[in-house]
XYZ file of C-alpha atoms in Angstrom:
629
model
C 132.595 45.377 45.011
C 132.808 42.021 46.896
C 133.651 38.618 45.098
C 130.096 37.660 45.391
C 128.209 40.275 44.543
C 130.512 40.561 41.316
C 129.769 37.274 40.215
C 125.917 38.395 41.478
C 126.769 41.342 38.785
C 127.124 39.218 36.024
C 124.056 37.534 36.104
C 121.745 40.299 36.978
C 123.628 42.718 33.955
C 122.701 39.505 31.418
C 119.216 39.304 33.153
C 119.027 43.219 32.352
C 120.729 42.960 28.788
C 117.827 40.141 27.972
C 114.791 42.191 28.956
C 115.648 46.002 28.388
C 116.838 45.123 24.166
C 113.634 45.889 22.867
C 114.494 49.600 21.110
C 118.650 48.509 21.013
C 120.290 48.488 17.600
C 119.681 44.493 16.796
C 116.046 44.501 16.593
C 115.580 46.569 13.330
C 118.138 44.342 11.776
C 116.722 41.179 9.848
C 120.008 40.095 8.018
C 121.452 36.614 8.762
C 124.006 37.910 11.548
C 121.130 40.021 13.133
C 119.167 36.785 12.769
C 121.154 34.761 14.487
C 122.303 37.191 17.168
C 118.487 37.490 18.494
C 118.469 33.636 18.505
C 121.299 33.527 21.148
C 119.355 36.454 23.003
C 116.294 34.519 23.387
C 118.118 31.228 24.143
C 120.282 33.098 26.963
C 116.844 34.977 28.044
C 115.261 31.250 28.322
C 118.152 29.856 30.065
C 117.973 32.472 32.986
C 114.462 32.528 32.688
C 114.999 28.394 34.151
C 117.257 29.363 36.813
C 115.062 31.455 38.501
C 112.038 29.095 38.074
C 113.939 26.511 39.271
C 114.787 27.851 42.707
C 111.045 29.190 43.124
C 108.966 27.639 45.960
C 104.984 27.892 46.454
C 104.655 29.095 50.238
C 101.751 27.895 52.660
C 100.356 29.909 55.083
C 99.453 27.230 57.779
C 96.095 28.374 60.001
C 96.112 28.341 63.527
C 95.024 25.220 65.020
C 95.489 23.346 61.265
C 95.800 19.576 61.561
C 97.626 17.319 58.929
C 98.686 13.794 58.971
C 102.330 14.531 58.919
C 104.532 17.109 59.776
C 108.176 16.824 58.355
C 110.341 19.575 60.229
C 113.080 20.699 57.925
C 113.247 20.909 54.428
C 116.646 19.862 53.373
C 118.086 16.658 51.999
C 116.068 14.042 54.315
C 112.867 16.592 54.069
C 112.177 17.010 50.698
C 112.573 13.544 50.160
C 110.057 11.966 53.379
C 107.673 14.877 52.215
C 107.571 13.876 48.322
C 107.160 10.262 49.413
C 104.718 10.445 52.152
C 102.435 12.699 49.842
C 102.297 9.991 47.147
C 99.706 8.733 49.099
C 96.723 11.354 48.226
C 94.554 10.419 51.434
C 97.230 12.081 53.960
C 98.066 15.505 54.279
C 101.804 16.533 54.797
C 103.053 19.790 56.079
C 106.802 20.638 55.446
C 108.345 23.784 57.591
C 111.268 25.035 55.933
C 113.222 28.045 58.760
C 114.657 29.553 54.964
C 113.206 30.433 51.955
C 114.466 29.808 48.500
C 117.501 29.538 47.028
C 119.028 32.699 45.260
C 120.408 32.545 41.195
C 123.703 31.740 42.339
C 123.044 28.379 44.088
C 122.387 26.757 40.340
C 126.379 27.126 39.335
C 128.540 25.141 40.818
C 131.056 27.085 40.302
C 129.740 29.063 42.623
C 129.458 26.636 45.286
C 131.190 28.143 47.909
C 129.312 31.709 48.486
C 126.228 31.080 50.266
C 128.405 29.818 53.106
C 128.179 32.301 56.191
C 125.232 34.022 54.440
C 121.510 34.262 54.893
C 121.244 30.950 53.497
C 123.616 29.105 56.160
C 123.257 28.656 59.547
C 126.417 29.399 60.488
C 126.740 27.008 63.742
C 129.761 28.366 65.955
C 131.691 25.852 67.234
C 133.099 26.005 71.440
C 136.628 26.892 71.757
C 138.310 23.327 72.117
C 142.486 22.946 72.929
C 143.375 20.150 70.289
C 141.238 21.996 67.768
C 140.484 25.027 65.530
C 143.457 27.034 67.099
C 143.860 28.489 63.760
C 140.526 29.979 63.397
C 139.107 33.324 64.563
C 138.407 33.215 68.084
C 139.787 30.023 68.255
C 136.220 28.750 67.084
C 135.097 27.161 63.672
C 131.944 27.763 61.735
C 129.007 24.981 61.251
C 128.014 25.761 57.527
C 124.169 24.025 57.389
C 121.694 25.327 54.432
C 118.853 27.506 56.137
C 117.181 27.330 52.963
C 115.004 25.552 50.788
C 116.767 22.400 49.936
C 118.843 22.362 53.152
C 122.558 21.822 52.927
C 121.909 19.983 49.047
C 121.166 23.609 47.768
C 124.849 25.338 49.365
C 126.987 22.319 49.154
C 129.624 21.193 46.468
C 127.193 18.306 44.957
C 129.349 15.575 45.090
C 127.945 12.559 44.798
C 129.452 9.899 46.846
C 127.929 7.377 49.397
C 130.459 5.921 51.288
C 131.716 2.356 51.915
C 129.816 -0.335 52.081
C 131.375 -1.624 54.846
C 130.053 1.582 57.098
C 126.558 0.248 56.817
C 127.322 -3.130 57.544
C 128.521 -2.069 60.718
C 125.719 -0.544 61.554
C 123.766 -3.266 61.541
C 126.365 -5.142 63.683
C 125.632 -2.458 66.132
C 122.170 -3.783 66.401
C 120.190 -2.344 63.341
C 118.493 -4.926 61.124
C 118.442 -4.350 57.275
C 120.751 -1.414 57.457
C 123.534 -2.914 55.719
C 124.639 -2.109 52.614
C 122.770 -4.316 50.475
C 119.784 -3.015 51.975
C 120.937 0.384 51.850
C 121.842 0.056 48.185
C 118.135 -0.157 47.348
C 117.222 3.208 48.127
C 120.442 4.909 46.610
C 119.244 3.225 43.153
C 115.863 4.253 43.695
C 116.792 8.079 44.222
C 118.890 7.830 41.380
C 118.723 8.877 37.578
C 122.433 8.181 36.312
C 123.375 10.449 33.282
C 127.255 10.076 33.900
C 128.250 8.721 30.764
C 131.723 7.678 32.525
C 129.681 5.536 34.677
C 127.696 4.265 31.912
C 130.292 2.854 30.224
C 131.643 0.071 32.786
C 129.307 -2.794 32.301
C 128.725 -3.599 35.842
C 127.177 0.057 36.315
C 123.642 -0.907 36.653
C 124.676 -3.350 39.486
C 125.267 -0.061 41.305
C 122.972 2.658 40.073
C 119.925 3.470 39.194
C 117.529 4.833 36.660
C 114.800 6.917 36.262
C 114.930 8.555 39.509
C 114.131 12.121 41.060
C 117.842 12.804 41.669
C 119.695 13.416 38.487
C 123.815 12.724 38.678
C 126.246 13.494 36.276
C 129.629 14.550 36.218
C 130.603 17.875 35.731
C 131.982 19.419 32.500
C 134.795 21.425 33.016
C 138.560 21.849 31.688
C 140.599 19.841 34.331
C 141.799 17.461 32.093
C 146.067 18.824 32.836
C 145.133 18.410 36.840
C 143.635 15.224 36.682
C 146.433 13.460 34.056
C 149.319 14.294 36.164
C 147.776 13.794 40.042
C 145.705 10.320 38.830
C 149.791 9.197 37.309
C 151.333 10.272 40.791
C 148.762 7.907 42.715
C 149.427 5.497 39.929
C 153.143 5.448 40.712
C 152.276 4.763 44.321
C 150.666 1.730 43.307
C 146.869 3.120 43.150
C 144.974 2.883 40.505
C 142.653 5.463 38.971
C 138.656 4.779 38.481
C 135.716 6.840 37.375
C 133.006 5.236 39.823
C 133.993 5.369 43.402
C 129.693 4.338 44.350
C 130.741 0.657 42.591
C 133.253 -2.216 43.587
C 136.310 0.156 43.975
C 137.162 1.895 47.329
C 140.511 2.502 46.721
C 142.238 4.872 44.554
C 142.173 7.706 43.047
C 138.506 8.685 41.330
C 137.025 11.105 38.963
C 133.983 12.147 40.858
C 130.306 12.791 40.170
C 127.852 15.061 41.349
C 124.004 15.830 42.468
C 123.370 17.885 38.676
C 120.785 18.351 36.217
C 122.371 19.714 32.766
C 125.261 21.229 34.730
C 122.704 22.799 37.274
C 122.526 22.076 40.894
C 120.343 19.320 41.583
C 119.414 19.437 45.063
C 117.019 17.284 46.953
C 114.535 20.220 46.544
C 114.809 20.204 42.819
C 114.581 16.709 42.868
C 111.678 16.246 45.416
C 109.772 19.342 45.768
C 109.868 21.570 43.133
C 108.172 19.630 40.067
C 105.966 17.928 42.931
C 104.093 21.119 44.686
C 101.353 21.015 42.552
C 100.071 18.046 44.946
C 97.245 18.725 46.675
C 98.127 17.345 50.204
C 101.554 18.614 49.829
C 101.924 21.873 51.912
C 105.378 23.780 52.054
C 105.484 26.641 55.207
C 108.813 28.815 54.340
C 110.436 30.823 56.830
C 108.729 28.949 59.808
C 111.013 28.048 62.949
C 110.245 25.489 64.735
C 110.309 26.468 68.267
C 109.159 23.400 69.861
C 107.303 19.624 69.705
C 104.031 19.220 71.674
C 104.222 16.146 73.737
C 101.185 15.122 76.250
C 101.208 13.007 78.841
C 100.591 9.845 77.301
C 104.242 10.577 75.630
C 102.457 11.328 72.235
C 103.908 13.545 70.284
C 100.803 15.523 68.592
C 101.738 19.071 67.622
C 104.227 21.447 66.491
C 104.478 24.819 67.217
C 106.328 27.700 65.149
C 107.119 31.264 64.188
C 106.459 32.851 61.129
C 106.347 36.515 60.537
C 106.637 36.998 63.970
C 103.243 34.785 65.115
C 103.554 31.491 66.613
C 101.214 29.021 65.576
C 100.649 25.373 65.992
C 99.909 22.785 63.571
C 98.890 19.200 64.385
C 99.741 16.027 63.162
C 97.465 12.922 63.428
C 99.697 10.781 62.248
C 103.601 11.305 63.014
C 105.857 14.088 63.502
C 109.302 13.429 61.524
C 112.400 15.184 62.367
C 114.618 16.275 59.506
C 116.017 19.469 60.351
C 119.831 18.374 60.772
C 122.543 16.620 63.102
C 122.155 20.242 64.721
C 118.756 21.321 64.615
C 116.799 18.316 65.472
C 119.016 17.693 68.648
C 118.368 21.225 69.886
C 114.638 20.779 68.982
C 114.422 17.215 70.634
C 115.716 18.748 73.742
C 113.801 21.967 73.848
C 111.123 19.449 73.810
C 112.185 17.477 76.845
C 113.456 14.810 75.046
C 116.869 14.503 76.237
C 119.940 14.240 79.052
C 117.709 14.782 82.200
C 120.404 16.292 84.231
C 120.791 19.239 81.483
C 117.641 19.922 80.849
C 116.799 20.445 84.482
C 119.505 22.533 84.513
C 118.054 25.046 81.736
C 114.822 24.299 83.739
C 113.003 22.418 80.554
C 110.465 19.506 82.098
C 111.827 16.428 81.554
C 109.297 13.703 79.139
C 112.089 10.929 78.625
C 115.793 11.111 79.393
C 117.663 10.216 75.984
C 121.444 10.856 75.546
C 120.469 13.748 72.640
C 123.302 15.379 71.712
C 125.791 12.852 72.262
C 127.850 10.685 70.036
C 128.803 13.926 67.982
C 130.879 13.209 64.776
C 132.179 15.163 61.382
C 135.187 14.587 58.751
C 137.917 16.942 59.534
C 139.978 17.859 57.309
C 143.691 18.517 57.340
C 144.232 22.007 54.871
C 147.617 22.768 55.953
C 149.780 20.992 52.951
C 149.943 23.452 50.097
C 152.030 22.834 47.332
C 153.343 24.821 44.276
C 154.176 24.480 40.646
C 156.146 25.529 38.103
C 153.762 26.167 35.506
C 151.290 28.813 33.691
C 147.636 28.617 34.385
C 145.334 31.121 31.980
C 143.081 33.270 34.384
C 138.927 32.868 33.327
C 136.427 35.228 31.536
C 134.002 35.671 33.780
C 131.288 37.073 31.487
C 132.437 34.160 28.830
C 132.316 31.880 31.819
C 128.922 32.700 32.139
C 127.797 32.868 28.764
C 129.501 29.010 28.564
C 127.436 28.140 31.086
C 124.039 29.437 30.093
C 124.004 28.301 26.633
C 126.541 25.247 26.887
C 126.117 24.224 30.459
C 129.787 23.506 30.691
C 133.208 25.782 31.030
C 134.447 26.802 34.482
C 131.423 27.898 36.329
C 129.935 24.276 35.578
C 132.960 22.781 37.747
C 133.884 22.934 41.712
C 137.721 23.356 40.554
C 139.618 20.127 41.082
C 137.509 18.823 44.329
C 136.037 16.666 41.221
C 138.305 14.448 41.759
C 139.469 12.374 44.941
C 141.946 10.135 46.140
C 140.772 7.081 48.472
C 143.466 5.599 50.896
C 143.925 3.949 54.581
C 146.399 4.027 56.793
C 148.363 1.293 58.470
C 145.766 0.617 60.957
C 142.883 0.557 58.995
C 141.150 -2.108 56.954
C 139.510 0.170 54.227
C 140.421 4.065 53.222
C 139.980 6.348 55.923
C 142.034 8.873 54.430
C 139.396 11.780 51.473
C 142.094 13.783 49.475
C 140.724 16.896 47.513
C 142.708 19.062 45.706
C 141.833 23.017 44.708
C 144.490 24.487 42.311
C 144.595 28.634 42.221
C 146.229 30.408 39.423
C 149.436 32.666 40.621
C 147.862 35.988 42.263
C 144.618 34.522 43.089
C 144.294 37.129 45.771
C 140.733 37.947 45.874
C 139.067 34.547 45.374
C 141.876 32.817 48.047
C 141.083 35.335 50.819
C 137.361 34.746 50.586
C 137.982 31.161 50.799
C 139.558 31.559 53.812
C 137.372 33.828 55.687
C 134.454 31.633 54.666
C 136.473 28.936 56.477
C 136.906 31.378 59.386
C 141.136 31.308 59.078
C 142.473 34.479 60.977
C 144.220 37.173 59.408
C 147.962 35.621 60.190
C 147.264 32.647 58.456
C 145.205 34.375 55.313
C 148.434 36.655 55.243
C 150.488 33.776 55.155
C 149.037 31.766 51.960
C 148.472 35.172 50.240
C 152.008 35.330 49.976
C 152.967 32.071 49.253
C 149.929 32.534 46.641
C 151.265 36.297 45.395
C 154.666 34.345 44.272
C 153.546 31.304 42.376
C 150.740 28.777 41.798
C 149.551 26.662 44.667
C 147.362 23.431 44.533
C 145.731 23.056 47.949
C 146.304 19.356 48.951
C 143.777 18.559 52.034
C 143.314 15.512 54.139
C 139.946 14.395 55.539
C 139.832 11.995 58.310
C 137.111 9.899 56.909
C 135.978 7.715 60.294
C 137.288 9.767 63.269
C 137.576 8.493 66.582
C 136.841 11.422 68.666
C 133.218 12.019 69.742
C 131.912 16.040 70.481
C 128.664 16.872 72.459
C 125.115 19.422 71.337
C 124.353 21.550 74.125
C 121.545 24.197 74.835
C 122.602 27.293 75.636
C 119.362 28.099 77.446
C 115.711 27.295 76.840
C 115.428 30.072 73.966
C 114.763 28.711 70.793
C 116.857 31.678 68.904
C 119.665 30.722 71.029
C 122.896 28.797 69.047
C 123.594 25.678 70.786
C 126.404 24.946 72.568
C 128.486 22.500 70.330
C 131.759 21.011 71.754
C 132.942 19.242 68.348
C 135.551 17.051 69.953
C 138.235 16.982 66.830
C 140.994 15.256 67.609
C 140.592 14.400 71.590
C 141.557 11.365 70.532
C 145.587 10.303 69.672
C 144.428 8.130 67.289
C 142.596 10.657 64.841
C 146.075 12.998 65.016
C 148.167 9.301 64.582
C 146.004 8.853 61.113
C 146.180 12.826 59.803
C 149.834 12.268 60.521
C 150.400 9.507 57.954
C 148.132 10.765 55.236
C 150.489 13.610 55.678
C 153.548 11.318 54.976
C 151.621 9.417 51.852
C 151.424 13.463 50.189
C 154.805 14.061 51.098
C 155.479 10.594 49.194
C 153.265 11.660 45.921
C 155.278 14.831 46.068
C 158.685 12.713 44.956
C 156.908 10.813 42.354
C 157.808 11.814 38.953
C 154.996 12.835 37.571
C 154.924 15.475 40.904
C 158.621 16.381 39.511
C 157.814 17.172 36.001
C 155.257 19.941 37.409
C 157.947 21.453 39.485
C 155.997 20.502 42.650
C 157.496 22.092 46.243
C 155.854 21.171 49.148
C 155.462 25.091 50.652
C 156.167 26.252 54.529
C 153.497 28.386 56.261
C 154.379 30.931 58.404
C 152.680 30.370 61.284
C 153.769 31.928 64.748
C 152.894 29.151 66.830
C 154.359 26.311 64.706
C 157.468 28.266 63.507
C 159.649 27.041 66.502
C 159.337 23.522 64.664
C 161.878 22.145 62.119
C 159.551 22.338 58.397
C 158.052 18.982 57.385
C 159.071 17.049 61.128
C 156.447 15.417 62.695
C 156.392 18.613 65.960
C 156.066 20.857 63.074
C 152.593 18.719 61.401
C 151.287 18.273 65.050
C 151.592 21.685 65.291
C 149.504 22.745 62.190
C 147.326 19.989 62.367
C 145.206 21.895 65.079
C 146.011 25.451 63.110
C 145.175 24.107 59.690
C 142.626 21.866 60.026
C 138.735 22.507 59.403
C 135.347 21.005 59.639
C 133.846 19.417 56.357
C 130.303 19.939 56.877
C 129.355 16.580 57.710
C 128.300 16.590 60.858
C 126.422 13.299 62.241
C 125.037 11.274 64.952
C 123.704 13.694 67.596
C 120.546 11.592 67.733
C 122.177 7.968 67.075
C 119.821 5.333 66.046
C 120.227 2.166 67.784
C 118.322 -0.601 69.969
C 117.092 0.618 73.450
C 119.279 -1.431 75.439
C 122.013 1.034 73.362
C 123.472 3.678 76.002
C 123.469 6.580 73.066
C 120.932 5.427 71.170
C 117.465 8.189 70.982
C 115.737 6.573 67.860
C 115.136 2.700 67.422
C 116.212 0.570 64.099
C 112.384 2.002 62.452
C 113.874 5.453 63.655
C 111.117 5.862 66.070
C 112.243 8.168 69.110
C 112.665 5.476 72.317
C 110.090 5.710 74.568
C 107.523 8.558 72.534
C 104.819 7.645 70.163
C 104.030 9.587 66.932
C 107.949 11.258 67.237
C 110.442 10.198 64.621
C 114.478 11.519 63.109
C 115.016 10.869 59.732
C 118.067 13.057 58.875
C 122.020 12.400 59.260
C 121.823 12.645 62.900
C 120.820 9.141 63.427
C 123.863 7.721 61.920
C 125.649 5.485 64.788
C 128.751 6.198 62.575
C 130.084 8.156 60.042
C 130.029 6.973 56.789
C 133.417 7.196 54.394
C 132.635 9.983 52.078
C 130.016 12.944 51.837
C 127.384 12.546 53.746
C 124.385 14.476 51.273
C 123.799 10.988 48.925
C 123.785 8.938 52.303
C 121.197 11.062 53.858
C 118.909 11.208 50.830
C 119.080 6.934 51.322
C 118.643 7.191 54.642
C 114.569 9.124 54.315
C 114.127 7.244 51.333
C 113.930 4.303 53.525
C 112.452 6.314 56.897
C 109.822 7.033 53.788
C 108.903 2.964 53.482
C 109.410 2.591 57.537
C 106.726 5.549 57.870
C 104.216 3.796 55.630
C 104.519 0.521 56.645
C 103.764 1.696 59.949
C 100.237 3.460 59.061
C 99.551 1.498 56.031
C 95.871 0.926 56.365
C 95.310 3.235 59.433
């Protein structure tokens, strides 16, 4: 049996244990034990009872020909929220077309976190072999995760909760986007928000920050990490950084205890927090399993219907209003351009009529992230009880399974070049033997079999903390292609990592500020030994020289998921730009992005809180635009 579908095990063995008891040897007993026992039954029989209402969505068949006032394409963590807001207003009907369906049981623990990657649930966008990149990956290509599911990407991701620096939005609006600085921006992360981190709570500025009594709940997570956390928070703080339990406040730099998109230890995604309690709306109409094929544009450039498959039938819907465009840095380039809204010379090419010639596709961007430094320690770790990990977790929404490991806790820091941190460290500690749960890791990544046979080993002898580097604001740029004018067809994506010297200068020295932590003496007292991989194309290299890290840079390094700006927003006199400062597609009426592919940067952090900001306010754009009409 697989790692996942043990874990499945457990919960569906509880789910049987809770309704197949009715003739088992408790329920003739009435004496205060028995009493008690059948009081943990039914709270355990309640508390799976929630997960799987939690993660069920009412479907809408749409009819043929059926006209709304807005259809939002998409329903992940820009969807959810532009459909719950448009629909406050009761006079307009909104249509949301999900290509997944719902979440599965697992998707609510975050310990979990990591399975539905390269599953039913996950797009699973292959990346184009590249020289300077993903050499160390199977086929030489990495893997796109992207949630094809209710809830997008904020029902597979690892919830953190973090929304970059303020100084990223600023710069957007020195690009040429009004009121998309920070302290505009800040706004709509408040309003989102409904802060439960008691952490947080406790520094007095919080509320300067946060927000609450909003439909995204954030806490932080309750788990036993307290050993990993003391001893990496002193190294940083023998390096002269200091440790902090907000990094979405007045503190960029450092090392932070993080928080994360959760609701009593359960995922919160922007489904949970948008849809679900909200489909009891009237004029709020959720189509699951639909793919979007294409957007109807006439020849006034007005953008009036959509068409899409479901069970096999393509039907169109039509919008009277506006069409929004929240299906993904991905999926609404590929849709824009099967469209004809895009690079002329390339659609012409796949023979797709050209309506306006926008640079879709372009201005590519993701953290990547450096996984090569592993380090181990002299020290015991206690392996878990997975049923007790479960049972903590149902009835006490804590223990392991209510944790992401150690990537609950970052370290912030810049290089020389750089005027704020560009550097995201996350750490993932495995006990000595992890054999099963490290190779699954790694073929989720896509890592080929001489590198998984490589950390195995190092992994079979002792434990290992993983130690990874993400380059927060790369330089290098990648491209979205079509493959051809299918609409089942993968795109052609050309990611770009490190074509730039610059982006390899920067992995370089966060490289040399681990090797640094490593001597501190808090590092020391742990035993810590900064471990050599054997890998055949680097081994010609002297360990730990900079040949050797340029080397495994391109072996070892991986996409983080947080891919942006294939649809940059921007003024029209802006070469990339395809949607204006109200994110209105240049140059097409009733056609609008709301989703992280209008970002004209990256910001510095994970990119799920930022999105959720960035509909809240396409939300207010929209209605300004029709209020009245």
């Amino acid at each position: 049996m697989t790692y996942v579908l043990f874990r499945l095990a457990i919960v569906c063995e509880l789910l049987f244990f809770v309704v197949a008891r009715e003739d088992d040897c408790i329920t003739i007993q009435n004496d205060t034990g028995a009493v008690y026992i059948k009081r943990l039954e039914e709270a355990i029989d309640a508390a799976v009872c929630q997960l799987v209402d939690d993660i069920t969505y009412t479907d809408y068949d749409v009819r043929e020909g059926e006209e709304f006032d807005f259809i939002v394409i998409g329903a992940g963590s820009a969807g959810c929220v532009v459909a719950n807001r448009l629909s406050e207003n009761p006079d307009w009907r909104v249509l949301l077309l999900e290509a997944g369906g719902d979440p599965d049981i697992t998707s609510e623990f975050p310990g979990f976190y990591e399975d539905a990657i390269n599953t039913k649930f996950d797009w699973k966008f292959p990346t184009q072999p590249q020289p300077t990149n993903c050499q160390g990956m199977v086929n030489k290509s990495c893997t796109w995760a992207a949630g094809k599911v209710v809830g997008g990407s904020s029902s597979i991701n690892a919830m953190l909760y973090l929304r970059g620096n303020p100084k990223d939005y600023d710069h957007w609006e020195i690009l040429g986007n009004p009121d998309w600085g920070f302290k505009h921006m800040l706004h709509y992360f408040k309003k989102s928000e409904d802060l439960l981190s008691k952490e947080v709570e406790m520094n007095e500025e919080t509320w300067l920050y946060h927000g609450k009594g909003g439909y995204l709940k954030i806490e932080s997570y309750k788990n036993n990490i307290e050993f990993y956390k003391d001893f990496i928070s002193r190294a940083f703080n023998e390096l002269g950084l200091r440790s902090f339990t907000d990094i979405n406040a007045d503190h960029h730099e450092g090392f932070f205890l993080l928080q994360g998109t959760l609701n009593n230890s359960r995922r919160c995604s922007a489904a949970r927090a948008f849809l679900h309690d909200f489909q009891l709306r009237p004029n709020l109409k959720l189509s699951k399993h639909s793919l979007v094929v294409k957007v109807l544009i006439d020849e006034n450039k007005s953008a009036h219907s959509v068409q899409f498959i479901k069970r096999g039938k393509l039907i169109t819907a039509s919008a009277k209003k506006e069409i929004i465009m929240s299906a993904g840095t991905v999926n609404s380039a590929k849709l824009l351009m099967l469209s004809g809204v895009g690079p002329q010379e390339h659609l012409q090419d796949l023979g797709i009529k050209t309506v306006t010639d926008l640079k879709v596709g372009y201005n590519l961007q993701d953290h990547f992230v450096m996984r090569g430094f592993i380090v181990s320690f002299d020290i015991d770790v206690p392996s878990s009880d997975s049923i007790g990990d479960t049972f903590q977790f149902l009835y006490n929404s804590k223990g392991n399974l209510a944790s992401i490991n150690a990537l609950t806790f970052n370290g912030f820091v810049k290089t020389v070049q750089a005027t704020y941190p560009n550097i995201q460290m996350y750490f993932l500690y495995l006990p000595k033997n992890s054999t099963d749960g490290l190779q699954r890791t790694l073929r989720k990544v896509n890592f080929n079999d001489d590198i998984i046979k490589s950390l195995v080993d190092i992994n079979s002898r002792k434990y290992i903390m993983f130690i990874w580097s993400g380059l927060l604001r790369p330089v290098s740029r990648g491209r979205i292609l079509l493959r051809s004018d299918d609409p089942h067809d993968y795109p052609l994506i050309y990611p770009g990592y490190l074509s730039q010297e610059a982006d390899v200068t920067d992995l370089l020295e966060a490289i040399q500020f681990t090797n640094n932590l490593m001597k501190t003496g808090a590092m020391r007292n742990v035993g810590a030994k900064v471990e050599e991989i054997d890998i055949p194309a680097c081994n010609m290299f002297p360990f730990q020289t900079e040949l050797y890290w340029r080397c495994m840079i391109p072996q070892m390094s991986c996409p983080a998921y947080h891919q942006v700006g294939s649809c940059m927003m921007g003024p029209a006199e802006s070469k990339w730009s395809v949607v204006d400062p109200h994110l209105s597609v240049h140059d097409i009426k009733g056609l609008s992005v709301a989703d992280a592919s209008i970002m004209p940067t990256i910001i510095s952090g994970n990119t799920n809180a930022p999105v959720i900001a960035i509909a809240e306010k396409a939300s207010d754009l929209i209605k300004e635009r029709w209020r009245g009409l």
